[in-house]
Coordinates of C-alpha atoms in Angstrom, one line a residue:
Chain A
X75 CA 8.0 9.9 22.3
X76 CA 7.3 12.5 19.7
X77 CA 9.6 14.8 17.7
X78 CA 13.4 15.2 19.1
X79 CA 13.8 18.6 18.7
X80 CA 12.5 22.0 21.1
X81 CA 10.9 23.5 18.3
X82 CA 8.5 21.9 16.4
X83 CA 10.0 22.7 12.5
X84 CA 12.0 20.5 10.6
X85 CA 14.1 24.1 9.5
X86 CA 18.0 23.1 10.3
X87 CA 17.5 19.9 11.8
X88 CA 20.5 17.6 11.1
X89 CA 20.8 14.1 12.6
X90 CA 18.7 11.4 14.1
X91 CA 14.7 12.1 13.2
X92 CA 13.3 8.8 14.5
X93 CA 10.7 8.9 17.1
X94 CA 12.3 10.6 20.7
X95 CA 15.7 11.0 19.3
X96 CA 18.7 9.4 20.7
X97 CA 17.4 10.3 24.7
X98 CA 13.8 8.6 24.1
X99 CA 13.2 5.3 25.1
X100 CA 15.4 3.5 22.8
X101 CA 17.1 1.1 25.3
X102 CA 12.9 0.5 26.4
X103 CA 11.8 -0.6 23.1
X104 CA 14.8 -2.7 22.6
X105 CA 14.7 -5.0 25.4
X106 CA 11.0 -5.2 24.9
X107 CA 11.6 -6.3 21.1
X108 CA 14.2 -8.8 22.6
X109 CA 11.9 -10.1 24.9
X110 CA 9.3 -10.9 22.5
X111 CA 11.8 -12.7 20.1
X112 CA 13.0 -15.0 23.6
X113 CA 9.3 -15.6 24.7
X114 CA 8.0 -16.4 20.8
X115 CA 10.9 -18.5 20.6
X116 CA 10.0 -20.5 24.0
X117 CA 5.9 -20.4 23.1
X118 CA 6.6 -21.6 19.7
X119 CA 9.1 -24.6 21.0
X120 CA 6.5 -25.2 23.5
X121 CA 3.7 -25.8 21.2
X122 CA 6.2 -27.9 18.9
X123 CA 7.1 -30.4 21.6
X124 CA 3.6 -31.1 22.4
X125 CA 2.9 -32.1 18.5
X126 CA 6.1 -34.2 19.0
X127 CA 5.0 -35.7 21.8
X128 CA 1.2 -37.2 20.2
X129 CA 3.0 -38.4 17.4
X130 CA 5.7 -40.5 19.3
Chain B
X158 CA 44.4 36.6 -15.8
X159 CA 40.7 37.7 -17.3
X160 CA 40.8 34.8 -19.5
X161 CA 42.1 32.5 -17.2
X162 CA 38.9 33.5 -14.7
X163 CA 36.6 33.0 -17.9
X164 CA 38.5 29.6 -18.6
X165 CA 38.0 28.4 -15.0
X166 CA 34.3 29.4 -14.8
X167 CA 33.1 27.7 -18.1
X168 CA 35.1 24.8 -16.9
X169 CA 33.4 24.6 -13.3
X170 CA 30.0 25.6 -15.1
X171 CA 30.6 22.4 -17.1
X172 CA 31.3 20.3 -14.1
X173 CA 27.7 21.8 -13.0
X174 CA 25.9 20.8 -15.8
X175 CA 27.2 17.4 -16.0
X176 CA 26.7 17.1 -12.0
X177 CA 23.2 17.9 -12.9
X178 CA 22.3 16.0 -15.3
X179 CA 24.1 13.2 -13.5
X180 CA 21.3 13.6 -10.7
X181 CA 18.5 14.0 -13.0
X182 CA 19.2 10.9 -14.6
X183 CA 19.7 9.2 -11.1
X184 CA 16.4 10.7 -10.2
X185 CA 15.0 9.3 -13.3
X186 CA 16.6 5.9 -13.2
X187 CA 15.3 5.3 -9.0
X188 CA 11.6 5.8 -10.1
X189 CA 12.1 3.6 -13.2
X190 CA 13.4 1.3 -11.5
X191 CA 10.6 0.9 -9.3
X192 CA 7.9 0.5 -11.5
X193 CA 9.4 -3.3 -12.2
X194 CA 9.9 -4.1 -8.4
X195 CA 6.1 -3.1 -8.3
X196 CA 5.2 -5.3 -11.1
X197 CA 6.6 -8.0 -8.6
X198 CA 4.0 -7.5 -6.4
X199 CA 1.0 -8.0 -8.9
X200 CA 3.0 -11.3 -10.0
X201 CA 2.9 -12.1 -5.9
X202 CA -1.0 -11.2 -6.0
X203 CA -1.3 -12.8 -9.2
X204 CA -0.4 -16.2 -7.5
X205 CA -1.1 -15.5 -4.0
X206 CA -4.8 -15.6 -5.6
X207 CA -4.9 -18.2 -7.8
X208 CA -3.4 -20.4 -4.9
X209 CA -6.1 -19.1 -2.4
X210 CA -9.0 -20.1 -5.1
X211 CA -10.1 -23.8 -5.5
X212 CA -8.9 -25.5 -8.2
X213 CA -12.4 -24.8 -10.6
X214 CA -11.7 -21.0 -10.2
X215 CA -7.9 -20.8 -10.5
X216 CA -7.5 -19.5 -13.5
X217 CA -10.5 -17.2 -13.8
X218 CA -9.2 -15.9 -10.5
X219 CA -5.5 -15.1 -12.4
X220 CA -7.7 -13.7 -15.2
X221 CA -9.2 -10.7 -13.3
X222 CA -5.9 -9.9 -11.8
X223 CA -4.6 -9.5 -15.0
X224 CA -7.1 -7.2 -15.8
X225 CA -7.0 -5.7 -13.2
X226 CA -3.6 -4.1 -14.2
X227 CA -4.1 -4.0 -18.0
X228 CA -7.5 -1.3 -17.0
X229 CA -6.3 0.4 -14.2
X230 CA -2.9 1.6 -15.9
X231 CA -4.8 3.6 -19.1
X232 CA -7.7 4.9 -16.1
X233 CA -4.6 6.6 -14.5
X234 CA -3.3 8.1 -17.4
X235 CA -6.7 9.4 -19.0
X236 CA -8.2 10.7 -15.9
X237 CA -6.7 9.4 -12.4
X238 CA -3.1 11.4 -13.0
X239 CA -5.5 14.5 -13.2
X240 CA -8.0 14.0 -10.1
X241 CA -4.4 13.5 -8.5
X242 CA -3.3 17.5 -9.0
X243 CA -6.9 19.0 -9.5
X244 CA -8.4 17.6 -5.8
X245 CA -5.6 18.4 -3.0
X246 CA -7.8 21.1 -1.7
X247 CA -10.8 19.4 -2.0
X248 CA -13.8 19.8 -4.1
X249 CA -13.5 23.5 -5.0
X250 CA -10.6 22.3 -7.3
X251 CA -8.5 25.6 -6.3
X252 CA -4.5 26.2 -5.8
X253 CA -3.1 25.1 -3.1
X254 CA -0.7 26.9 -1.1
X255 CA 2.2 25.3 -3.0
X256 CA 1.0 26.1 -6.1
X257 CA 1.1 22.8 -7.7
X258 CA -2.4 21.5 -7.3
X259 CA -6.0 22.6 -8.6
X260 CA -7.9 22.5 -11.7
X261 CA -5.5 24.8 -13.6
X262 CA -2.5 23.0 -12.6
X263 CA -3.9 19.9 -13.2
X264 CA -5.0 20.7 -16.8
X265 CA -1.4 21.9 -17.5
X266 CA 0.0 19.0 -17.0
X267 CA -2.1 16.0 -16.6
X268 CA -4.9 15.8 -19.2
X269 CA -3.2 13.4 -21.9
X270 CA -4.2 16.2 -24.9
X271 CA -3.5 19.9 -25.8
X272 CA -0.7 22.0 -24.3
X273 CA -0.3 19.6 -21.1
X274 CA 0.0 16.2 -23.9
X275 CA 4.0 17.7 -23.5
X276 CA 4.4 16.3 -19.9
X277 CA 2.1 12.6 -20.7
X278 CA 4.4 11.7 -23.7
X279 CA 7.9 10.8 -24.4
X280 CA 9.7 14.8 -24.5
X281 CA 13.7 15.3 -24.3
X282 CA 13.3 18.4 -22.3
X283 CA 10.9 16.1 -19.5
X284 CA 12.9 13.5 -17.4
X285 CA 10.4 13.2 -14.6
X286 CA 6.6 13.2 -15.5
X287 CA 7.0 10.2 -17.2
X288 CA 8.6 7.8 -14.5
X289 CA 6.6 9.9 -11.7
X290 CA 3.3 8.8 -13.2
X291 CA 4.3 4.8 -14.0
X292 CA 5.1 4.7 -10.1
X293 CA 1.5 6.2 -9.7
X294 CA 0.3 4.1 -11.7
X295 CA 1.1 1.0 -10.2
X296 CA 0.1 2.5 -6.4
X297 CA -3.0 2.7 -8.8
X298 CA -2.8 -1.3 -9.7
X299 CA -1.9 -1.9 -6.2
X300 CA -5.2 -0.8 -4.7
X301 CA -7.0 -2.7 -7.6
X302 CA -5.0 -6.4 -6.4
X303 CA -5.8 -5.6 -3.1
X304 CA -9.6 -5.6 -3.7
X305 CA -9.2 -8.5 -5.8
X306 CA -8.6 -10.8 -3.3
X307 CA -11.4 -10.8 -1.3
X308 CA -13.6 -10.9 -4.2
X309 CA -12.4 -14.2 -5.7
X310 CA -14.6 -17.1 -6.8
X311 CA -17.8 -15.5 -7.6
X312 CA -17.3 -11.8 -9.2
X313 CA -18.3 -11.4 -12.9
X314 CA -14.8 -10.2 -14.8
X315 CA -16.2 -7.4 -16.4
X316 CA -18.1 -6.0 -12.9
X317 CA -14.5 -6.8 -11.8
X318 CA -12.8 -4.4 -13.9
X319 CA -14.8 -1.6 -14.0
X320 CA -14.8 -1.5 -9.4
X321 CA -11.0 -1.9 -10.2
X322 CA -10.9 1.4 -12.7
X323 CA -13.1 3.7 -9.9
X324 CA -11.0 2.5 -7.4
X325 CA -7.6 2.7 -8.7
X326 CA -8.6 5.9 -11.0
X327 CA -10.6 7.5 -8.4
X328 CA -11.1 6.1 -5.1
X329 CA -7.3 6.1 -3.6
X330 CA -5.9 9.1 -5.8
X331 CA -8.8 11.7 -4.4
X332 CA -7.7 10.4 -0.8
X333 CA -4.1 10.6 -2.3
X334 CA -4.4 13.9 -3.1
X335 CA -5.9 15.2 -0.2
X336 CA -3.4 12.9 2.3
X337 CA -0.3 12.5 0.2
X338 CA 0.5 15.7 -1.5
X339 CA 1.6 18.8 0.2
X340 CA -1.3 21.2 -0.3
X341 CA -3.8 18.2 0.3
X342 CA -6.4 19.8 2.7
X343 CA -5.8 16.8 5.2
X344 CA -2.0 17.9 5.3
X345 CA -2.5 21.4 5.6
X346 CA -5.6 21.3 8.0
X347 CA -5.0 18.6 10.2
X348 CA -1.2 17.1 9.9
X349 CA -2.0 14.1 8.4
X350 CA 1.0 11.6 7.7
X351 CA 0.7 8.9 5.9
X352 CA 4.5 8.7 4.5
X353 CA 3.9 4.4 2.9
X354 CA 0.2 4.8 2.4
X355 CA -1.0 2.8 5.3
X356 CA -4.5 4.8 5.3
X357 CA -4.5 6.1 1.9
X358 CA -3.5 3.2 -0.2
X359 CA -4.3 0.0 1.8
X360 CA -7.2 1.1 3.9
X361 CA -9.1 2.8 0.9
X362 CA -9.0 -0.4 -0.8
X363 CA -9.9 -2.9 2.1
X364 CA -12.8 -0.3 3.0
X365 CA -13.5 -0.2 -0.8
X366 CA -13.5 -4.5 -0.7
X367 CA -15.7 -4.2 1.8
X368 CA -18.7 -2.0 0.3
X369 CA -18.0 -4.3 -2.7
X370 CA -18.7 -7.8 -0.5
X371 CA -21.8 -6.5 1.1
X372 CA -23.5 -6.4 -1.9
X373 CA -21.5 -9.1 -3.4
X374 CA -22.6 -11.5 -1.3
X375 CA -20.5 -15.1 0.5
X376 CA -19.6 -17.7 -1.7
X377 CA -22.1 -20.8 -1.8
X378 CA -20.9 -22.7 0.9
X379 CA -19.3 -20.7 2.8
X380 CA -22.0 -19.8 5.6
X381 CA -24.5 -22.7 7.3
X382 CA -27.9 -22.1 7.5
X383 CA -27.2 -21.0 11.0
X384 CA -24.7 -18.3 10.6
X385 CA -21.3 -20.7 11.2
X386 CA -18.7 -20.5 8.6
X387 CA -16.7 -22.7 6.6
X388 CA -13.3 -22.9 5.8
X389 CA -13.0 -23.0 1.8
X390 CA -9.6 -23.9 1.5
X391 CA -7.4 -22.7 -1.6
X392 CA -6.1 -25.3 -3.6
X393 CA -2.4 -24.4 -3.6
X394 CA -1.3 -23.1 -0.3
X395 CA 2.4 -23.2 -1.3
X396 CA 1.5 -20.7 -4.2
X397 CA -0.6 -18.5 -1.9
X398 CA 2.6 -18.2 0.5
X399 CA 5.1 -17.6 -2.1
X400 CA 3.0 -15.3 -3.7
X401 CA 3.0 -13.5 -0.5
X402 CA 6.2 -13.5 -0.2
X403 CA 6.4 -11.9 -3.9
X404 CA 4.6 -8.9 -2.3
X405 CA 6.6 -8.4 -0.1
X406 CA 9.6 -8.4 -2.5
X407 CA 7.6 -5.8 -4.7
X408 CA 6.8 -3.3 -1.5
X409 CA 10.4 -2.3 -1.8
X410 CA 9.3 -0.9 -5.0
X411 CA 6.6 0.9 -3.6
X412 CA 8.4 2.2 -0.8
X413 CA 11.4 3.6 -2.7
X414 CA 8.8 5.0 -5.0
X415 CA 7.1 7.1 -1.9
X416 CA 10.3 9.3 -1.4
X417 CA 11.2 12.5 -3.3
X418 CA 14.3 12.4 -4.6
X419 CA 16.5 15.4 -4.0
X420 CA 18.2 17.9 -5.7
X421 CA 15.9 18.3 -8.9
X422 CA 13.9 22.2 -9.5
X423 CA 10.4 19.9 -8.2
X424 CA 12.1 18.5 -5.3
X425 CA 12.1 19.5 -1.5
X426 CA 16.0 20.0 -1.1
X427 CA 19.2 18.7 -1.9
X428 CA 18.7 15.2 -0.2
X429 CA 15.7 12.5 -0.4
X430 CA 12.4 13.6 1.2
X431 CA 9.1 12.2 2.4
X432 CA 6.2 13.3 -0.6
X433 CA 5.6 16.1 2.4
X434 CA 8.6 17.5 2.0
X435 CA 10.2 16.0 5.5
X436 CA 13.6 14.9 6.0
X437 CA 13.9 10.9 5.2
X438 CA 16.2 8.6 3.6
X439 CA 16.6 4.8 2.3
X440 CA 18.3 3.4 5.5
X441 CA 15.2 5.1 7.6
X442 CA 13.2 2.7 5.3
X443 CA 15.5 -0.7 5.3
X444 CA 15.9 -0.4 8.7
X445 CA 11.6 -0.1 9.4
X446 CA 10.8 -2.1 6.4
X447 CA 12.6 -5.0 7.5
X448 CA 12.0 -5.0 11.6
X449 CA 7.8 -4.0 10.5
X450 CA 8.1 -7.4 8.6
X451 CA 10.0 -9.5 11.2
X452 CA 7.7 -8.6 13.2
X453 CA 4.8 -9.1 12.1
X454 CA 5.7 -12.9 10.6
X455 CA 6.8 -13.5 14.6
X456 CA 3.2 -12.1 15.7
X457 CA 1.0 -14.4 13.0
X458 CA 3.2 -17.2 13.6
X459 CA 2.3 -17.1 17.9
X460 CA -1.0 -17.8 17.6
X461 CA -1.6 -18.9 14.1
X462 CA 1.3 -21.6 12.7
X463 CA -0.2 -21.1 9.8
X464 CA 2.2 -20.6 6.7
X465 CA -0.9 -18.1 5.2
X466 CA -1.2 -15.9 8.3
X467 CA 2.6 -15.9 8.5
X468 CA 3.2 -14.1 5.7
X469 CA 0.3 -12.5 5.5
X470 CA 1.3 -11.5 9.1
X471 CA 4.4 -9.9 7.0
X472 CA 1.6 -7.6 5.3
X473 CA 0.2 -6.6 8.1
X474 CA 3.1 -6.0 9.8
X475 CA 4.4 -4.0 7.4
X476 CA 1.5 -1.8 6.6
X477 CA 0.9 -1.7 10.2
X478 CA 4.4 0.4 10.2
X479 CA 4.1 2.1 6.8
X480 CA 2.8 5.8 8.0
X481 CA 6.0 6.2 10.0
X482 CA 8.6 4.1 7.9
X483 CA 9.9 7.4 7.5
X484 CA 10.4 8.3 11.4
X485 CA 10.2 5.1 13.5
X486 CA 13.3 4.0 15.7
X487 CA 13.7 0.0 14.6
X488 CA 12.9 -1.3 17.6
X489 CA 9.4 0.7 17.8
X490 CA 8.7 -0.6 14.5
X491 CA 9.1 -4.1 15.4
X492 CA 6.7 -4.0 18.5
X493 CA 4.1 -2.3 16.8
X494 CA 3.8 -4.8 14.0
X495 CA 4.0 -8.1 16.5
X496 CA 1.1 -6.1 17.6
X497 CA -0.6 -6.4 14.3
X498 CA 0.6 -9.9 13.4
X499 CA -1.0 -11.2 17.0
X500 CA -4.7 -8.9 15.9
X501 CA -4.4 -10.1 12.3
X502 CA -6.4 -13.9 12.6
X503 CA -8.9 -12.8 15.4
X504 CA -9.6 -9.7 13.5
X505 CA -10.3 -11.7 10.2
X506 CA -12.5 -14.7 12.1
X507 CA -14.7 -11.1 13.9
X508 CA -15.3 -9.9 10.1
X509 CA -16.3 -13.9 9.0
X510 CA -18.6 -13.7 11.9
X511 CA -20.4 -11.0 10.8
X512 CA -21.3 -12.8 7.7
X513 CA -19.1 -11.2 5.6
X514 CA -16.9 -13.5 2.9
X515 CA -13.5 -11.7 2.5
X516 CA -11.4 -15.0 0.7
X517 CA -8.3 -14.0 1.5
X518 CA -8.7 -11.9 4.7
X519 CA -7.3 -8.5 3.0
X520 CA -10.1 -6.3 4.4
X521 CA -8.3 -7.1 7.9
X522 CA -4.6 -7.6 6.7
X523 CA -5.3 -3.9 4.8
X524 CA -8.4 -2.3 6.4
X525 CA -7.6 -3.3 10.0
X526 CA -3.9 -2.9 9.7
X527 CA -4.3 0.4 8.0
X528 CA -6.1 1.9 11.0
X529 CA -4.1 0.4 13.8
X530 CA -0.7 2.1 11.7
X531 CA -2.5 5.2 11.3
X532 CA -3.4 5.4 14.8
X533 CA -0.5 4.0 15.6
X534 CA 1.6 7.1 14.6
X535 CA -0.7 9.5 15.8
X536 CA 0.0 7.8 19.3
X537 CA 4.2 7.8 18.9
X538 CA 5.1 11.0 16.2
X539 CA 2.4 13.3 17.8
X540 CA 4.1 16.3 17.8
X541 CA 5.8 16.2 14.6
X542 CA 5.9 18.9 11.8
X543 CA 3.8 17.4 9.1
X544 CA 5.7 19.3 6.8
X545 CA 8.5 22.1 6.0
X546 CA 8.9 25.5 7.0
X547 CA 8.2 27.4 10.0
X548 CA 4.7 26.9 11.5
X549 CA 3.8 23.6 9.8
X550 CA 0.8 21.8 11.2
X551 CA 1.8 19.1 13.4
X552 CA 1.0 15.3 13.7
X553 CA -1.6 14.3 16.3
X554 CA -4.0 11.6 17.5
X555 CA -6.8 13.7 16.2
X556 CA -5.4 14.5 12.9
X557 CA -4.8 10.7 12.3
X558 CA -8.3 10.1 13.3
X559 CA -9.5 12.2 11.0
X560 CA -7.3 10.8 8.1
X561 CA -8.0 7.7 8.8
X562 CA -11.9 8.0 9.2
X563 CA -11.8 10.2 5.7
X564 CA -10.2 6.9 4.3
X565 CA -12.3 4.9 5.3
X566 CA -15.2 6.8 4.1
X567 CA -13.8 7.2 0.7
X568 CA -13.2 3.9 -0.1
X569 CA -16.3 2.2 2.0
X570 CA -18.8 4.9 0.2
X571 CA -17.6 4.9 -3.4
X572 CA -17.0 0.5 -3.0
X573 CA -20.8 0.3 -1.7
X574 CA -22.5 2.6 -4.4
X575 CA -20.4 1.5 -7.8
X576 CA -20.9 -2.1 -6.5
X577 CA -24.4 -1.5 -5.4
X578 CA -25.3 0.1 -9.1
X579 CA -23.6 -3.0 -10.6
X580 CA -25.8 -5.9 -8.3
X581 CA -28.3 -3.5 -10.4
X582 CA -27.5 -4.1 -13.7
X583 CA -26.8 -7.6 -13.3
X584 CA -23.0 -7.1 -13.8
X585 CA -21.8 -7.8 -10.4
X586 CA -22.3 -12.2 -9.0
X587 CA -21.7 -14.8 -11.5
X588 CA -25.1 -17.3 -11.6
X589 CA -25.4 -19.5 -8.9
X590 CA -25.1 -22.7 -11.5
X591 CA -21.8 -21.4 -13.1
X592 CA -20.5 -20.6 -9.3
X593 CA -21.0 -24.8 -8.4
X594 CA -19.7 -25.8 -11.5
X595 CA -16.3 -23.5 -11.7
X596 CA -15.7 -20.4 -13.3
X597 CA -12.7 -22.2 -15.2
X598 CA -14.9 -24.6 -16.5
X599 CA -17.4 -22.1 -17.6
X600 CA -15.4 -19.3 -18.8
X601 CA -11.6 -20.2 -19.0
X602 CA -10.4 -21.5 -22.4
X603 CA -7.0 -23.4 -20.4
X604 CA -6.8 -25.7 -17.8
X605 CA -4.9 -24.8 -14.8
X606 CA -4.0 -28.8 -13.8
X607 CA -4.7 -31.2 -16.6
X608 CA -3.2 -34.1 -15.1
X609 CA -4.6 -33.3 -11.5
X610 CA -3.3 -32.5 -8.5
X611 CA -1.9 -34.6 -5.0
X612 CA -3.8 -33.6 -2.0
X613 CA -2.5 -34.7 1.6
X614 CA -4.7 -34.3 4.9
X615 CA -3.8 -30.8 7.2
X616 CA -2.5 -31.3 11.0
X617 CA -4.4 -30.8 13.8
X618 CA -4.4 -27.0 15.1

């Protein structure tokens, strides 16, 4: 987290600005985004079936 | 030899001034342009409302929205444009460090008469004032449309418009100016970032709705004697949604308009810039605009399945993001606004439970939403310089408390008393007979549905 760079001025910096640069926890927030797409997508099928199923 | 060297350097000074004018006329051109994709999102509150209304009020609900814009635009450019550049340091109207805010500055440039008339009218030697205040002027509109909402069914028009003008003349430019300009005193003081107006554009206005409702009052019907609420459905909840989806479409306007573009004399450097001066560009901003409103959408639609809190979910989720739209790594973005798409309908059923009637749930998709991005950012870009140059103030927790709370203040205090001094005068709740019988009926030359409408029975939740 925070900003990538030792110093804290944005004076000659030059490539990735996003929150903890390239070495933060990038791969962390991307499985947990992918996770939450899977798990939404299994909730949400979930709770679809069951209306399926009281209208058969 | 010495004439060749002259030749050559007339011809590259050339190549300069066309270069240059090439890039002011870009620069002039990108904040043109999104003055229409911010219409859009008036058109997307303009039917996002009228579909939220019953059929009796739809088109006296379309009627203050238009207002809404046709006021707000000539506030900003008689007197809002000027609290703008006179109030970055606060009251005592002084220069900033900058130099480009304070009652002197402001009076150069922003009253529309005198000396400073040259930069409010059309001038060949000005390529910037104009296009910088229309997309100011629709941030303006914006905050109006989002206090709209909530109001619907049961606000007089003309007590309408003139909350609208203090809001979207006053209310959000004084916390613009003292968030969202470089010498603002919030900026300099505390390291307030705010870089897509989470706080300063959406939260004012929310907190703003809400003084408004407290003295506005529910609509009939709404409550039960003992405190439960009702659901008073909109008539046309496929308007609502694609309304909302209009919105959406017009942020990109309003997003594009919050960057400085570079390499102008009033710009930051040679490349885009946040309004602070930081380093940002337009893939920082596709990248968060569009993950912010995936996520969201995926966050409404777990625990609501509800087409309105889907894409109002796309709101929240993308104000939840907007303070760091600037600096947020994609995948952050989109966790942070499932967070705010899963808050969104329990947030808006704890503010119905305290008796208040917001229509269309924009004190939580705006007010709530605003807080939790502000927050938000204080949590993740803590540390950041808040702005250029060597011992800038930083970004922090704290500081984005105190933004946020200053916010929240501004818009809460100055809703409550202008709405208070209106319940006053008799100017602000229609009478309870005209309310039962429909405000199209009683006020609204048209009809919205002549020939009626189909209805069909909901599912079960």
């Amino acid at each position: 987290m925070g900003f990538p760079y030792d110093t804290p001025s944005w004076d000659g910096v030059s490539g990735v600005i996003f929150v903890g640069g390239v070495n933060g926890p990038t791969l962390i927030y991307s499985v947990i985004a992918i996770a939450i797409c899977i798990a939404a997508l299994l909730y949400g099928n979930g709770v679809e079936a069951k209306k399926y199923k009281n209208h058969k | 030899m010495e004439e060749q060297l002259a030749e050559l350097a007339a011809q590259v000074a050339a190549i300069e001034a066309k270069g240059n004018m090439t890039n002011t006329m870009f620069a002039e051109t990108y904040y043109y342009l999104s003055i229409p994709l911010m219409i859009i999102i008036h058109a997307g509150f303009l039917a996002y409302e009228m579909g939220a209304s019953r059929a009796k009020n739809a088109l006296s609900s379309g009627v203050k929205n238009i207002l809404a814009i046709a006021f707000v635009i000539p506030a900003f450019y008689f007197f809002g444009w000027w609290v703008y550049w006179g109030f970055p340091t606060g009251f005592s109207l002084s220069e900033g460090p900058n130099g480009i805010s304070g009652a002197a500055y402001a009076n150069a440039i922003a009253w529309p008469w005198g000396e400073s008339a040259a930069y409010m009218g059309p001038n060949t030697e000005d390529q910037i004032d104009g296009v910088f205040w229309g997309a100011f002027t629709l941030f303006a509109a914006t905050t109006a449309s989002i206090m709209s909402g909530a109001v619907i069914e049961r606000i007089q028009t003309v007590g309408f418009v003139i909350l609208a003008i203090i809001l979207g003349g006053f209310s959000w430019t004084l916390a613009a100016a003292w968030g969202w300009h470089a010498d603002g005193w919030l900026v300099q003081n505390w390291g307030v970032h705010d870089f897509g107006a989470a706080g300063l554009v959406h939260a004012v206005a929310a907190f703003f709705a809400l003084g408004v409702l407290i003295n506005l009052g529910p609509r009939i019907g709404k409550f039960n004697p003992d405190g439960t609420a009702n659901h008073l459905a909109g008539h046309n909840m496929p308007f609502t949604a694609t309304g909302l989806m209009l919105i959406v479409v017009g942020f990109w306007g309003f997003l594009m308009a919050c960057l400085v573009v570079g390499g102008e004399a009033w710009s930051w450097g040679a490349n885009f810039t946040t309004i602070y001066g930081t380093p940002t560009n337009l893939g920082a901003l596709s990248f968060n605009i569009l993950m912010g409103v995936s996520g969201g959408i995926i966050g409404a639609w777990l625990f609501t399945r509800d087409p309105f809190w889907m894409m109002s979910g796309a709101l929240a989720g993308l104000i939840s993001v907007a303070s760091g739209l600037d600096i947020y790594f994609p995948s952050l973005t989109f966790i942070i606004a499932i967070g705010a798409g899963i808050m969104l309908k329990p947030a808006a059923t704890m503010l119905e439970n305290m008796g208040i009637d917001d229509a269309v749930g924009a004190v939580t998709v705006h007010g709530t939403m605003g807080i939790y991005g502000m927050l938000m950012l204080g949590i993740f870009a803590s540390g950041y310089p808040a702005l250029l140059g060597a011992d800038a103030p930083t970004v922090s927790f704290v500081g984005q408390l105190v933004g946020i709370s200053v916010f929240v203040a501004i818009g809460f205090s100055t809703g409550y008393v202008s709405s208070l001094v209106l319940k006053m005068l008799g100017m602000l709740r229609v009478p309870e007979a005209a309310e039962i019988a429909g405000l199209d009926t009683v006020k609204v030359p048209a009809q919205a549905y002549p020939e009626g409408i189909m209805a069909s029975p909901p599912a079960s939740q």
